[in-house]
Amino acid sequence: MIRTSCIETAPGVWKLTLGSGERITPFQVLSRRAAVDRMAMLPKAGCCPLDAGQITTRKTRRGFEVHLPLAPDEQIYGLGLQLLSFRQTGLKKTLRVNSDPRCDLGDSHAPVPFYVTTGGYGVLVDTARYATFYCGSTQRPAAPRETGPQRGIALTTEALYAARNSAEFREMIVEIPGAEGVDLYLFAGPEMGNAVQRYNLFSGGGCVPPRWALGPWYRVRGDFSQAQITAFTQQLREEKIPCDVLGVEPGWQTHAYACSHVWSEKFPDPAGFVASLRAEHFRVNLWTHAFTAPSSPIYGALLPHAANYTVFGGLVPDMLDGEGRKLFTEHYRKTTVVLGVSGYKIDECDGSDFIHSPWSFPELSEFPSGADGEQMHSLFGLLLQDSAARLYHSEERRTFGLVRNSHAFAAAQPFALYSDLYDHRQFVRGIVNASFSGLLWCPEVRESASGGELVRRLQTAVVSPILQINGWYIANPPWKQWAVDANNNGEFVPGWEAWQERCRGILELRMRLIPYLHAAFFRYWRDGIPPFRALVFDYPSESESRGIDDEVLIGDRLLAAPLIDDGPPRRLWLPPGAWADFWTAEIHEGGKFVDFPVVEGRFPLFVKSGSVLALAFPTLHTDDPRAFHLEVSIYGDGALPAALLEEYAPDRPFDRNQANLVHLAWNSQKEELSCTREDPHSRPLYSVSSVRFPGKEQERLS
Amino acid sequence: MIRTSCIETAPGVWKLTLGSGERITPFQVLSRRAAVDRMAMLPKAGCCPLDAGQITTRKTRRGFEVHLPLAPDEQIYGLGLQLLSFRQTGLKKTLRVNSDPRCDLGDSHAPVPFYVTTGGYGVLVDTARYATFYCGSTQRPAAPRETGPQRGIALTTEALYAARNSAEFREMIVEIPGAEGVDLYLFAGPEMGNAVQRYNLFSGGGCVPPRWALGPWYRVRGDFSQAQITAFTQQLREEKIPCDVLGVEPGWQTHAYACSHVWSEKFPDPAGFVASLRAEHFRVNLWTHAFTAPSSPIYGALLPHAANYTVFGGLVPDMLDGEGRKLFTEHYRKTTVVLGVSGYKIDECDGSDFIHSPWSFPELSEFPSGADGEQMHSLFGLLLQDSAARLYHSEERRTFGLVRNSHAFAAAQPFALYSDLYDHRQFVRGIVNASFSGLLWCPEVRESASGGELVRRLQTAVVSPILQINGWYIANPPWKQWAVDANNNGEFVPGWEAWQERCRGILELRMRLIPYLHAAFFRYWRDGIPPFRALVFDYPSESESRGIDDEVLIGDRLLAAPLIDDGPPRRLWLPPGAWADFWTAEIHEGGKFVDFPVVEGRFPLFVKSGSVLALAFPTLHTDDPRAFHLEVSIYGDGALPAALLEEYAPDRPFDRNQANLVHLAWNSQKEELSCTREDPHSRPLYSVSSVRFPGKEQERLS
């Protein structure tokens, strides 16, 4: 037991120094500043949420152990983007970075050594090592007894291995390989959600994406040329498909596995290409990865600032080495940022050494900064995000991108995670699980087995942080043909126009939601509340909510239950209170399970009764001024006002001083909508086009 | 680089001490004696097969690394029971003990830190830690170059991640977590197979099972009582189903998860039960595991000699603690061995902490002996095997059992591995992969999706070390009903009698093979040659053999290619030389791929042309004296004599001095079969009943 200190390092955050920690940890290496001012607005926490005296440690040949108490019924959530399980209670998770986790063992694109519990606190274990968390899964010997409880002889393997640990003594054990100590950061509640808020604010507060990043993204086929992409985008506009971001895949580089980081001859005029798309209100997002080919102009200079092993034959730049980082980012500044590229899709940074054909740098790699491969695997995506964010910040530009690896303290990073995986159920779980760990998740849409599946996947994308259709291996939009080969052969499904119409409607719903989502992200920044989150986040004391990982709370007024398969009805749980069906305004009393009859074109989406909900006119892109025309709906008594964010410098890094809050409140006595601006002298951006009373139209018209 | 010494520790075996190794390793803790006398009979090895000067090491915070050279085309095999891949070249394998490996990452029932290569040598890394082997999967940075090789833009994930490491520099890297050094044992060739022979002989030589262990095993349903089992065995005999070993599942204990190790009331007379089965020529094999329930009579005494965490609420006995081991084995001596029980099926010792619902002791467990959980996981099965073997040895009895975990130096242990897994293709791969690492594998037969599948699985079991039908969750033999629920409901398939007939035929083939298999096991003991092995073992220079993991060499005369699915023909590769179809005696010229037309009741089984093959009369059990009546077949010119083993004390531990070799040679000039005994004065056991000339019957009769 080697405890050095326990201090309150930020409001409601205690730092517990145990033994002698490592130098390279997420806290140490990430440039971030805790939002202390905003943390001060959270409920006061009088003392450290765990009794430090009950936390014990042990140094072994294997590494460093921390043992933390658990109450008998305490439920555990978090540990990053766990796609295969929601509640971590009773599980053993090793936080290895892996792009292709097949088993529920902790492997993840974004394993985060942070968990929260229904005990109302959070614990961040500040390590970049592949730590193992025994989440109440271990048991100590009991006293001898005369006779054991008699059990029938099991006749299935399931029965044999059914969890049969009694709860006589429960603990969380964290084992950190190779370490001699670690710092813990303990985040106070009182509720679990408050602990997450504190964690996000301690990370700098959630990121506020530009409005365009909340519109639909479309990535075109990887081998498309400049001319093909231009033609494709023209068709999107002609066919009235909403789209804000156009994603360009590997074909833009002369060599992609590894990367040359140089525009290929398929793009004879990169600056003109980006500018012409921008003129059509598309932002260009560029795919790339960090592994640098011998043919890259920066290869020679990067060699001394890279790992001693390669990936795809390319150098692994040491993103903890100032010179290596600078070489890398300066090259991207000159060749992409100044051209107007809006951001990146940073691929392959998760690596996968845990598949049949391992391809990433080994954990035993050495980096010039002193990091080893294990530490760098944990931090690689985070450092790349941070580098890109700082690059754009230095140009006074806002960015938003996609990334395939992340870790601790990532809330402020302007990135969402994505994956090559494609299980729809896991994708939905990803949305809610990400919310415990300061992550955003993009369950992208690619091919489908049926039109119905395509629609359901697109609906799920609507209720996720980023809505992206990723056509990297299909030449045409998936609603014309959802089967890959036929799509590439230009064989469209019969009646594709009707499918396109349905999908357009879904994308338009997303466009209508942008003001609402933008405001929810502002609360992510200000209060640390994830814009998309699990039900248990808001309803921790409702036991039903503790196991629900296929429903999503969006902002403070909406709840969605994505449809995974085509079998109606969809059974879902509604939290206590009255909830209006978004489509029919029918009121459901919550606090119980309901069966939602699935109707074509709809999915379970509910509005908290009493809400003032402001939706935008559905435009083709967020630059369209009509995107600020609001249709306001008053649900129930309208007692819950709406707050929307107006940004005056939307293309520059987010600045609270260049943003305004608009409050839309319904006065049920006067039957009047009031619109109040935080700064009354500021220039209005939003305007109310109409006010509706869902479910009461008839009544009011009569 | 910390090298202390490199010495030849046994003929053709060099011990390389690198840094400061650990105290608890397979070499240190396993009671075994190298068969130095028999090793001396192998080809002389002048010097250490690897240049020790080219082996480098590195101590890091993560552990200890060993880097070994690899030639450009060198192929790697071994690493224990790898069910998911054969050739390890280019893979990264972490040798974690896991009963349920879903990905090809090294997890295994029996991960063994031993590999051999087509370079003609073997390397044993003497560690009980979960070491990682980078089998030529890493690459170092190249010099910058003007332009890289142009590649098309990939449009599938498979194309993206296709292995694209060039072979400019290849090495094997072994990383041992937490270690500060390790001993390597280098086994000389000249061929890869010779290195395996040396490894097996260094382990004490392969085990010689009693003949009864080579007959069919049948395990009955887990909840059967003494009376039910007796009735079941009577029916087996009545229905003329060959069976030598009767397996009793958990129901024999009063409490099974965890174990009380006490006979339950379902077995009112254990001694009578075992004796009565023995009278019917069944050996009783008892299922058990080591995790000891609080209700067990040994629980209290075991408490101070057990781990600090439990499994299924049961104690984990410290098998490295002399007192703990003694408590455990003495209990089993008194309650089972003296009753005549023939051996154990030692379940659950592999553990599975790498599944969704982890249940075994954590790697961070502490044992009184000083071992931690990681080390004990690696060694647990080995120590349990060793304890059982010594227990029977001390009673001057022979045993043979089943076990679910093993590790290094296991060749002499009287156990075969088995699994709850059931993928037929993996089961076949298991037979050949086990052969590189001193392991035996039992691809047991349970339920099936069809009668055809049942037949194919049973055929595979014939060409594996142990043939077991495991009915632990079915009440009736699978040939009466292969679907579980219907089987338990007593609903037999229409025409089950015909299926039983076919299955009986397969079991009779096994009975006929016993003299041949018994002799092959003797060569495992004497020469270290695995009785069942991969083609590349005997034909390392044939490039086709290097990838074949669905064909099995059996002894020195037979080759089998199990049928995995029902789609004929079966394509298979025959090694150079002439091979006779076992069923038709048709001659196939080898050195190429052939398509075997699948005919009902047959599977691809070939006899090396020129063989004298002696098969037994198919009896119902090996006690039947007619099991020693031989039908000798002369293939081709009969120039390859047969050698059979006669044991005079078959129920005592194997003793070379109580065994005799019989050579059956065909004199083609005199057209005469000679039968020569090593010790001409010994009592003959085998007798020749008939001599046949497959494929030449007509010719000779005319």
XYZ file of C-alpha atoms in Angstrom, chain B residues 106-588:
483
model
C -3.057 -17.633 -29.577
C -5.690 -18.390 -26.941
C -5.920 -22.112 -26.416
C -6.753 -24.934 -24.054
C -3.103 -25.796 -24.364
C -0.897 -22.938 -25.485
C 2.669 -24.224 -25.585
C 5.621 -21.842 -25.885
C 7.332 -24.188 -28.323
C 7.604 -23.791 -32.061
C 9.410 -25.598 -34.839
C 10.307 -24.324 -38.263
C 11.106 -25.672 -41.685
C 14.600 -24.437 -40.871
C 14.858 -27.747 -39.020
C 14.904 -26.784 -35.356
C 12.615 -26.110 -32.428
C 12.577 -23.460 -29.695
C 11.022 -23.855 -26.260
C 10.620 -20.626 -24.328
C 10.513 -21.787 -20.734
C 7.856 -19.508 -19.311
C 4.487 -19.881 -17.648
C 3.603 -16.308 -18.578
C 1.250 -15.355 -21.400
C 4.079 -14.727 -23.831
C 3.471 -13.153 -27.232
C 5.107 -14.623 -30.321
C 5.469 -12.290 -33.309
C 6.073 -14.969 -35.951
C 7.728 -12.864 -38.596
C 4.842 -10.405 -38.499
C 6.852 -7.248 -37.874
C 8.752 -5.037 -40.253
C 11.472 -2.423 -39.813
C 11.594 0.916 -41.633
C 13.075 0.952 -45.124
C 15.111 3.694 -46.717
C 13.167 6.535 -48.379
C 12.542 6.024 -52.083
C 11.437 8.229 -54.949
C 8.200 6.432 -55.745
C 6.470 3.558 -54.098
C 5.034 0.640 -55.974
C 1.682 1.842 -57.289
C -1.291 -0.139 -56.077
C -4.907 0.082 -57.119
C -7.279 1.645 -54.620
C -8.760 -1.177 -52.583
C -12.544 -1.417 -52.540
C -12.975 -4.172 -49.954
C -11.733 -4.473 -46.400
C -10.115 -7.793 -47.315
C -8.039 -6.080 -49.989
C -7.121 -3.265 -47.619
C -5.700 -5.489 -44.964
C -4.199 -8.193 -47.127
C -0.781 -8.873 -45.644
C 1.576 -6.524 -47.360
C 4.700 -6.720 -45.295
C 7.688 -7.353 -47.471
C 10.252 -9.868 -46.328
C 13.254 -7.555 -46.246
C 13.967 -8.438 -42.642
C 12.243 -11.185 -40.716
C 12.496 -12.165 -37.107
C 10.673 -14.064 -34.424
C 10.064 -11.869 -31.412
C 8.960 -13.383 -28.131
C 7.778 -10.984 -25.458
C 7.326 -12.289 -21.932
C 5.340 -9.939 -19.706
C 6.836 -9.079 -16.352
C 9.947 -11.201 -16.847
C 13.577 -10.205 -16.498
C 14.947 -13.129 -18.388
C 14.133 -16.553 -19.679
C 15.715 -19.869 -20.571
C 15.426 -21.080 -24.130
C 15.771 -24.718 -25.087
C 16.874 -25.142 -28.685
C 16.176 -28.502 -30.297
C 18.288 -29.575 -33.262
C 17.044 -31.315 -36.414
C 18.327 -31.804 -39.018
C 14.649 -31.865 -39.983
C 11.743 -30.178 -38.207
C 10.379 -33.598 -37.264
C 13.650 -34.493 -35.559
C 13.371 -31.357 -33.455
C 9.903 -32.459 -32.322
C 11.261 -35.936 -31.580
C 13.967 -34.425 -29.401
C 11.438 -32.215 -27.678
C 9.198 -35.186 -26.911
C 12.082 -37.317 -25.676
C 13.421 -34.397 -23.642
C 9.935 -34.353 -22.077
C 10.404 -38.010 -21.107
C 9.162 -39.587 -24.329
C 5.588 -39.939 -25.461
C 3.119 -41.732 -23.249
C 2.148 -45.357 -24.025
C -1.553 -45.677 -23.277
C -2.912 -49.038 -22.182
C -4.648 -50.821 -25.049
C -8.033 -50.233 -23.451
C -7.534 -46.493 -23.747
C -7.293 -46.929 -27.510
C -10.716 -48.556 -27.680
C -13.912 -46.489 -27.830
C -14.891 -44.347 -24.860
C -18.496 -43.556 -24.116
C -19.556 -40.916 -21.594
C -23.091 -41.175 -20.294
C -25.488 -38.437 -19.350
C -24.357 -36.267 -16.452
C -27.273 -37.046 -14.190
C -27.345 -40.837 -14.645
C -27.389 -42.938 -11.518
C -25.396 -46.099 -10.855
C -28.396 -48.172 -11.935
C -28.970 -46.172 -15.091
C -25.348 -46.483 -16.085
C -25.340 -50.203 -15.501
C -28.436 -50.568 -17.652
C -26.865 -48.405 -20.330
C -23.690 -50.480 -20.482
C -25.686 -53.685 -20.668
C -27.474 -52.300 -23.673
C -24.166 -51.325 -25.318
C -23.010 -54.920 -25.010
C -26.342 -56.274 -26.192
C -26.269 -54.024 -29.216
C -22.688 -55.077 -29.952
C -21.237 -51.596 -29.666
C -17.490 -51.790 -29.008
C -16.588 -49.870 -25.869
C -13.668 -50.037 -23.458
C -14.101 -46.968 -21.277
C -17.254 -45.745 -19.605
C -17.154 -42.069 -18.652
C -19.111 -40.887 -15.635
C -20.001 -37.215 -15.572
C -20.657 -34.721 -12.695
C -23.597 -36.593 -11.207
C -21.312 -38.888 -9.254
C -20.524 -36.050 -6.841
C -22.798 -34.582 -4.195
C -21.906 -31.123 -5.500
C -20.187 -30.487 -8.802
C -19.807 -26.750 -9.431
C -17.751 -26.447 -7.233
C -16.839 -30.062 -6.486
C -17.356 -31.890 -3.235
C -15.244 -34.811 -4.555
C -17.670 -37.113 -2.742
C -19.836 -39.849 -4.279
C -23.469 -38.841 -4.321
C -26.438 -40.882 -3.188
C -27.019 -41.758 -6.848
C -24.105 -44.132 -6.414
C -24.962 -46.063 -3.245
C -22.126 -48.553 -3.809
C -19.240 -46.963 -5.692
C -16.882 -49.909 -5.197
C -19.494 -52.370 -6.408
C -20.354 -50.109 -9.286
C -16.758 -49.882 -10.521
C -16.160 -53.578 -9.977
C -19.300 -54.663 -11.792
C -18.438 -52.537 -14.806
C -14.907 -53.889 -14.740
C -16.350 -57.402 -14.798
C -18.086 -56.418 -18.014
C -14.734 -55.122 -19.326
C -15.533 -51.436 -18.954
C -12.972 -49.151 -17.344
C -14.569 -46.314 -15.410
C -13.321 -42.797 -16.076
C -14.542 -40.115 -13.662
C -15.231 -36.518 -14.577
C -13.999 -34.008 -12.033
C -12.393 -30.646 -11.607
C -10.198 -29.153 -8.933
C -12.384 -26.326 -7.630
C -13.376 -27.511 -4.193
C -16.735 -26.675 -2.672
C -17.195 -25.477 0.911
C -19.157 -28.690 1.510
C -16.178 -30.879 0.576
C -14.546 -32.821 3.434
C -11.147 -31.461 2.354
C -12.251 -27.803 2.145
C -11.128 -26.764 5.597
C -7.738 -28.412 5.367
C -7.258 -27.076 1.830
C -8.039 -23.463 2.713
C -4.457 -22.499 3.646
C -3.152 -24.276 0.526
C -5.385 -22.587 -1.994
C -5.561 -19.382 -3.995
C -6.967 -16.186 -2.541
C -9.808 -16.187 -5.109
C -12.375 -18.884 -5.758
C -13.966 -20.441 -8.826
C -17.667 -21.311 -8.745
C -17.338 -20.506 -5.071
C -14.776 -23.313 -4.713
C -11.173 -23.271 -3.574
C -8.409 -23.457 -6.160
C -5.897 -25.914 -4.689
C -2.293 -24.832 -5.055
C -0.856 -27.749 -7.016
C 2.636 -26.342 -6.469
C 2.170 -26.522 -2.722
C 3.172 -30.001 -1.583
C 0.622 -30.107 1.197
C -2.234 -28.885 -1.007
C -1.357 -31.365 -3.690
C -1.163 -34.185 -1.195
C -4.503 -33.360 0.421
C -6.082 -33.406 -2.981
C -4.491 -36.545 -4.398
C -4.755 -38.560 -1.185
C -8.474 -37.891 -1.140
C -8.765 -39.172 -4.696
C -6.599 -42.185 -3.940
C -8.843 -43.273 -1.132
C -12.176 -42.537 -2.777
C -11.516 -43.525 -6.382
C -8.181 -45.177 -7.225
C -8.470 -47.959 -4.701
C -11.966 -48.640 -6.018
C -10.501 -49.405 -9.437
C -11.380 -46.183 -11.217
C -9.125 -46.084 -14.305
C -8.587 -42.342 -14.522
C -10.128 -38.906 -14.784
C -11.529 -36.382 -17.133
C -10.106 -33.241 -15.577
C -12.471 -30.485 -16.577
C -12.395 -26.684 -16.318
C -8.679 -26.441 -15.576
C -8.224 -24.237 -18.635
C -10.647 -21.738 -17.217
C -12.248 -19.103 -19.243
C -11.766 -15.599 -18.173
C -11.852 -14.567 -21.794
C -15.540 -15.006 -22.463
C -18.501 -12.772 -21.787
C -19.129 -14.339 -18.422
C -15.634 -14.881 -16.958
C -15.521 -17.572 -14.309
C -12.009 -18.733 -13.533
C -9.471 -17.444 -11.042
C -7.978 -14.078 -12.016
C -4.434 -13.888 -13.350
C -3.606 -11.710 -10.350
C -4.498 -14.483 -7.891
C -1.917 -15.358 -5.266
C -1.049 -18.945 -4.433
C 0.772 -20.031 -1.266
C 3.611 -21.418 -3.402
C 4.320 -17.950 -4.729
C 2.788 -18.562 -8.146
C 0.386 -15.974 -9.453
C -2.805 -16.708 -11.352
C -1.231 -16.232 -14.770
C 1.482 -18.776 -14.073
C -0.986 -21.164 -12.481
C -3.355 -20.902 -15.444
C -0.525 -21.982 -17.723
C 0.545 -24.831 -15.458
C -2.692 -25.898 -13.803
C -3.637 -28.651 -16.239
C -0.061 -29.878 -16.421
C 0.205 -30.106 -12.636
C -3.119 -31.895 -12.347
C -2.045 -34.393 -15.019
C 1.271 -34.895 -13.298
C -0.452 -35.386 -9.932
C -2.848 -37.962 -11.336
C -0.045 -39.757 -13.163
C 2.045 -39.920 -10.009
C -0.930 -41.038 -7.960
C -1.525 -44.001 -10.290
C 2.193 -44.667 -10.556
C 2.455 -44.865 -6.783
C -0.290 -47.502 -6.887
C 1.608 -49.301 -9.666
C -1.357 -48.817 -11.926
C -1.620 -47.456 -15.424
C -4.053 -44.657 -16.133
C -5.202 -42.709 -19.098
C -7.429 -39.680 -18.929
C -8.717 -36.547 -20.509
C -7.816 -32.997 -19.596
C -8.783 -29.565 -20.820
C -5.524 -27.728 -20.255
C -1.924 -28.548 -20.965
C 1.365 -26.831 -21.651
C 5.027 -27.567 -22.277
C 6.837 -30.918 -21.803
C 3.527 -32.811 -21.703
C 4.383 -35.704 -24.039
C 4.804 -38.249 -21.251
C 1.531 -37.381 -19.528
C -1.160 -40.069 -19.863
C -3.783 -37.584 -21.012
C -5.435 -36.319 -24.150
C -6.992 -32.885 -24.510
C -10.690 -32.360 -25.276
C -13.022 -29.399 -25.529
C -16.549 -28.093 -25.223
C -16.022 -26.572 -28.654
C -17.419 -28.521 -31.563
C -16.327 -27.178 -34.926
C -15.417 -30.250 -36.953
C -12.870 -28.463 -39.134
C -11.127 -27.114 -36.034
C -11.244 -30.557 -34.439
C -9.346 -32.013 -37.408
C -6.819 -29.181 -37.295
C -6.395 -29.947 -33.615
C -5.239 -33.497 -34.370
C -2.370 -32.331 -36.574
C -1.468 -29.172 -34.660
C -1.184 -31.077 -31.387
C 1.558 -33.166 -32.971
C 4.058 -30.294 -33.000
C 3.868 -29.697 -29.266
C 3.837 -33.039 -27.479
C 0.064 -33.038 -27.116
C -2.718 -35.502 -27.880
C -6.152 -34.344 -28.945
C -9.533 -36.023 -28.680
C -12.099 -34.628 -31.129
C -15.045 -36.052 -29.269
C -18.412 -36.853 -30.836
C -21.634 -35.498 -29.376
C -24.801 -34.477 -31.221
C -24.971 -33.800 -34.942
C -27.073 -31.899 -37.432
C -27.480 -35.033 -39.533
C -26.669 -38.718 -39.638
C -24.071 -37.975 -42.284
C -22.336 -35.510 -40.013
C -22.412 -38.003 -37.165
C -20.725 -40.577 -39.367
C -18.057 -38.118 -40.503
C -17.336 -37.012 -36.951
C -17.032 -40.610 -35.819
C -14.680 -41.343 -38.701
C -12.530 -38.416 -37.576
C -12.513 -39.813 -34.051
C -11.141 -43.100 -35.451
C -8.075 -41.289 -36.758
C -7.394 -39.436 -33.521
C -5.565 -40.452 -30.335
C -8.730 -41.093 -28.319
C -12.099 -42.041 -29.758
C -14.769 -40.712 -27.460
C -18.499 -40.362 -27.765
C -19.510 -37.821 -25.188
C -23.149 -38.185 -24.303
C -23.009 -35.968 -21.237
C -26.225 -34.238 -22.204
C -27.972 -36.985 -24.166
C -29.684 -40.022 -22.714
C -29.249 -42.310 -25.717
C -26.441 -43.016 -28.193
C -26.292 -40.369 -30.921
C -26.867 -42.910 -33.699
C -30.350 -43.462 -32.332
C -31.033 -39.738 -32.406
C -28.448 -37.053 -33.140
C -30.682 -34.110 -32.125
C -30.349 -33.344 -28.426
C -33.916 -32.710 -27.330
C -35.392 -35.567 -29.315
C -32.652 -37.850 -28.002
C -33.541 -36.971 -24.435
C -37.218 -37.504 -25.219
C -36.426 -40.965 -26.489
C -37.612 -40.088 -30.003
C -35.330 -42.104 -32.249
C -34.708 -41.297 -35.904
C -36.555 -43.528 -38.349
C -34.269 -46.316 -39.401
C -31.902 -45.715 -36.492
C -30.879 -49.361 -36.656
C -29.151 -48.725 -39.975
C -27.328 -45.705 -38.526
C -26.277 -47.786 -35.547
C -25.006 -50.402 -37.925
C -22.892 -47.860 -39.787
C -21.544 -46.401 -36.585
C -20.763 -49.850 -35.227
C -18.751 -50.456 -38.367
C -16.729 -47.325 -37.715
C -16.082 -48.335 -34.120
C -15.050 -51.785 -35.315
C -12.516 -50.184 -37.629
C -11.060 -48.519 -34.555
C -10.902 -51.883 -32.778
C -9.107 -53.368 -35.743
C -6.540 -50.577 -35.687
C -5.605 -50.967 -32.019
C -2.477 -53.126 -32.487
C -1.256 -50.676 -35.112
C -2.020 -47.636 -32.924
C -0.526 -49.208 -29.841
C 2.723 -49.739 -31.748
C 2.620 -46.158 -33.026
C 2.364 -44.957 -29.440
C 5.371 -47.095 -28.598
C 7.324 -45.150 -31.210
C 6.038 -41.971 -29.548
C 7.673 -43.253 -26.365
C 10.833 -44.620 -27.957
C 11.515 -42.180 -30.797
C 9.365 -39.204 -29.913
C 7.398 -39.511 -33.147
C 3.771 -38.432 -32.617
C 1.381 -41.270 -33.500
C -0.953 -38.788 -35.223
C 0.735 -35.926 -37.002
C 0.789 -33.372 -39.776
C 2.034 -34.248 -43.252
C 4.710 -31.564 -43.054
C 6.219 -33.506 -40.175
C 7.316 -36.331 -42.498
C 7.534 -34.292 -45.712
C 8.954 -30.897 -44.725
C 10.576 -30.218 -48.074
C 7.367 -30.716 -50.054
C 5.905 -27.224 -50.322
C 2.333 -28.562 -50.668
C 2.552 -30.247 -47.290
C 3.313 -26.966 -45.559
C -0.266 -25.763 -45.650
C -2.175 -29.012 -45.184
C -3.979 -29.221 -41.869
C -6.857 -31.495 -42.754
C -4.931 -34.699 -43.359
C -3.357 -36.914 -40.730
C -0.432 -39.282 -40.790
C -1.046 -42.196 -38.436
C 1.953 -44.242 -37.440
C 4.318 -44.854 -40.322
C 1.959 -46.520 -42.791
C -1.411 -44.769 -42.812
C -2.726 -41.445 -44.019
C -6.283 -40.217 -43.417
C -8.156 -37.240 -44.814
C -11.274 -36.748 -42.691
C -14.457 -35.651 -44.409
C -15.666 -32.358 -43.023
C -18.734 -31.788 -45.154
C -20.881 -33.914 -47.362
C -19.783 -32.506 -50.686
C -17.813 -35.118 -52.622
C -15.251 -35.416 -54.003
C -12.729 -34.747 -51.266
C -9.613 -33.084 -52.664
C -6.496 -34.141 -50.841
C -2.767 -34.191 -51.288
C -0.824 -37.450 -51.217
C 2.870 -37.356 -50.389
C 5.347 -38.777 -52.913
C 5.235 -42.542 -53.360
C 2.485 -45.007 -54.047
C -0.553 -45.127 -51.759
C -3.216 -47.806 -51.655
C -6.819 -46.926 -50.962
C -7.592 -48.737 -47.707
C -11.054 -49.739 -48.937
C -10.400 -50.716 -52.548
C -6.615 -51.244 -52.599
C -6.554 -49.004 -55.670
C -3.088 -47.500 -56.042
C -2.654 -43.696 -56.232
